[in-house]
Amino acid sequence: NPQFYIIPIRRVLNSKITELSLRKQIASHRFSRTATERSNSSVEVVNRAPSSKPPFTVGDIKKAIPPHCFNRSLIRSSSYLFMDLFLSSLFYYVAAVYIPRLPVSLSYVAWPVYWILQGSVQMGLWVIGHECGHQAFSDYPWLNDTIGYLLHTGMLAPYFSWKYSHRRHHSNTGSLEHDESFVPKKKSSLNSIARLLNTPPGRLFRLAILCTVGWLLYICFNVSGRKYEKFANHFDPKSPIYNDRERFQILLTDIGLVVTSYGLYKLALAQGFTWLITIYFAPLVIVYGFLVVITWLHHTHRSLPHYDSTEWNWLRGALSTMDRDYGVFNTVLHHITDTHVAHHLFFTIPHYHAMEATKAIKPILGEYYQFDDTPIIKAMWREATECFFVEADEGEDKSKGMGSGGRATERDNSGTEVVKRAPSSKPPFTLGDIKKAIPPHCFNRSLIKSSSYLFTDLFLSFFFYYVAAKYIVHLPTPLSYVAWPVYWILQGSVQMGLWVIGHECGHQAFSDYQWLNDTIGYFLHTGMLAPYFSWKYSHRRHHSNTASLENDESFVPKKKSSLNSIARLLNTPPGRLFRLTILCTIGWLLYICFNVSGRKYEKFANHFDPKSPIYSERERLQILLTDVGLLVASYGVYKLALAQGFTWLVLVYFAPLVIVYGFLVVITWLHHTHRSLPHYDSTEWNWLRGALSTMDRDYGVFNTVLHHITDTHVAHHLFFTIPHYHAMEATKAIKPILGEYYQFDDTPIFKAMWREATECFFVEADDGDDNKGVYWFNNKI
């Protein structure tokens, strides 16, 4: 197992390029793929950069680049320098002379526009200073360093200090031990704080720090940099970052920064500190934000490997970077953004030749060249979400299959109901076979379309509340006895639709943005006093272990051998009525509070304890976040009760919530409880057979109200990222493939509830069956 490390989110098989395939690529001019692509099902697929030893050398790459690309023209380089200086001066003049004269309302718009324009142009000047540090500005090192020193010092940046640490970054790119910037953490080094930072609020916090003070944290405290044995920063000449021959230039850098800072201090005394912030410091924050984000994004993506000392070499490390598309900023920033791969290979190429060099090396690099055209803001959130640590692959993922046709029950010629068991043998098809049958657009998640269902349900919920609060409360007693139950059913049904949307958020089926999905799901479920993250993770394990007698998370049936004397009492008509009553009223609370009907753990488990055995270490912080949300919501409900009265709160809020909880429990129970559905112990279970051990049911008009979670449940267990508005089409497409493995029951729901409560009391293996690991429902004690 090679000791290279890559950010682990989805296990995508790493394509190994050979010298023969490389030659074919060059001959046919098939260039590299983008780092992420959409499959036929519109699922994002990560094209990992090859991490094997490249079948070419730096010399091979260099030969492909036109020789003039390595020429540095002082005149041409100076033209870009003077153009940026002119634009920066022009923007300063406009800001200093005209913006202060604008009305206050207009200045609130003008200043941010100035900051962005000035910051962008000054970032272009930074790039020119960066080229000076690489000796790519001219053929004269003394001139390069003089210009770079003045440019960077004028932006309060330590030129020589950063020049040398940046040089070591280029010398050790992709090395977990020796790289100098944005060195990712290994999973084994994460601490408890990491779990807090790996939540949507934590990611937002990290990005805010990154874009504002990230640069200062790096140069002052070496945050995200290489770990040294003693404190390291960019101002101490004795810092372990530098060697003895470099220390004098670090001191020279410090002197320049002190002189510049004193000049700014005098300027602030003359013009005012507010003036200095608006004219000088605000654009500088833009510069620092650009600098940090650009550096981070060029070396942070799921497709990029990192290496430890056993596998790293310079060429493999230099290829562990990518080009990105910043739109118009590509030109403003002198193409440091979309020619970064070539820059890491040949950093003395000036920026005005970098595009030509990049085009020349693509056929040589082939799949070793990585490019991502994801919009930058979206890419920032995605990388903050998905690129949290690195770890070595433990081996290839074992592929999983899926599968499962017809009605679960039919009538024979005498009218007797006959149960048609679902096949429990290994399906003759694979997940890929099923997926190919589904139209690709069914996998597309539309934020606009999803939001339309969300807003419709919210509107209906508020409308019903308005009617209840405005009119029903004033109805005379006889009429109110009818109106309130009607309101409870209508409101509870609509809110169950909102629950389903929150459930889709947990499955990342609402939109392409995980942070948005979790935010919406969190607020929806918390508003219904339901633990969003807690249930999300236990429900995920239900999907991962459906129909497993040992590991499923909900409605795990008992084996006949485990029944006790109380079972006989519960297996009578009064006992069944009692069980159904509990199921439809407090069944949900019993499950989340006491794990009733859930998987058996060695210690007490519930959905509120962050240390519950249901959850892993990396999930515990989000369980705590869930608890905080529920406490806040409960306090709000308490204050509402004080203001409106407890009776009002029960009628308007809690009674519909009981309907929601009843729907939730009954739907979950009935989808996995029928005489036709098998369960498996560990000797026979696999994911495919378990996923097929569910069925669709017909809830009539409620199919639509509940967004078809009821009559497309089989497809949901096979592909839970399909949004509900494509689920019916997907279900129709997979039926011919599943055949008898697809189970459907159109029995009226109340009748089905009594029948399943009667007939599905425990599970046992068939007598004489060679396959003792397959269990079926029965009720004959």
Coordinates of N, CA, C and O in Angstrom, one line a residue, residues 202-212 296 377 380-381 384:
G202 N -18.6 25.8 11.9 CA -17.2 25.8 12.0 C -16.5 26.1 10.6 O -15.5 26.8 10.6
R203 N -17.1 25.6 9.6 CA -16.5 25.9 8.2 C -16.6 27.3 7.9 O -15.7 27.9 7.3
L204 N -17.8 27.9 8.2 CA -18.0 29.3 8.0 C -17.0 30.1 8.8 O -16.4 31.1 8.3
F205 N -16.7 29.7 10.0 CA -15.7 30.4 10.8 C -14.3 30.3 10.2 O -13.6 31.2 10.1
R206 N -14.0 29.1 9.8 CA -12.6 28.9 9.2 C -12.5 29.7 7.9 O -11.4 30.3 7.7
L207 N -13.5 29.8 7.1 CA -13.4 30.6 5.8 C -13.3 32.1 6.2 O -12.6 32.8 5.5
A208 N -14.1 32.5 7.2 CA -14.0 33.9 7.6 C -12.6 34.3 8.1 O -12.0 35.3 7.7
I209 N -12.0 33.4 8.9 CA -10.6 33.6 9.3 C -9.6 33.6 8.2 O -8.7 34.4 8.0
L210 N -9.8 32.6 7.3 CA -9.0 32.5 6.1 C -8.9 33.7 5.3 O -7.9 34.2 4.8
C211 N -10.1 34.3 5.0 CA -10.2 35.5 4.1 C -9.9 36.8 4.8 O -9.8 37.8 4.1
T212 N -9.7 36.8 6.1 CA -9.5 38.1 6.7 C -8.1 38.2 7.4 O -7.3 39.0 7.0
W296 N -4.4 28.4 -1.1 CA -5.1 27.3 -0.5 C -5.8 26.5 -1.6 O -5.6 25.2 -1.6
I377 N -16.4 30.7 -5.2 CA -17.1 30.7 -3.9 C -17.6 29.3 -3.6 O -17.5 28.8 -2.4
M380 N -14.7 27.1 -2.6 CA -14.2 27.4 -1.3 C -15.0 26.6 -0.2 O -14.5 26.0 0.7
W381 N -16.4 26.7 -0.4 CA -17.2 25.9 0.6 C -17.0 24.4 0.4 O -16.9 23.7 1.4
A384 N -13.7 23.5 1.9 CA -13.7 23.6 3.4 C -14.5 22.4 4.0 O -14.2 22.0 5.1

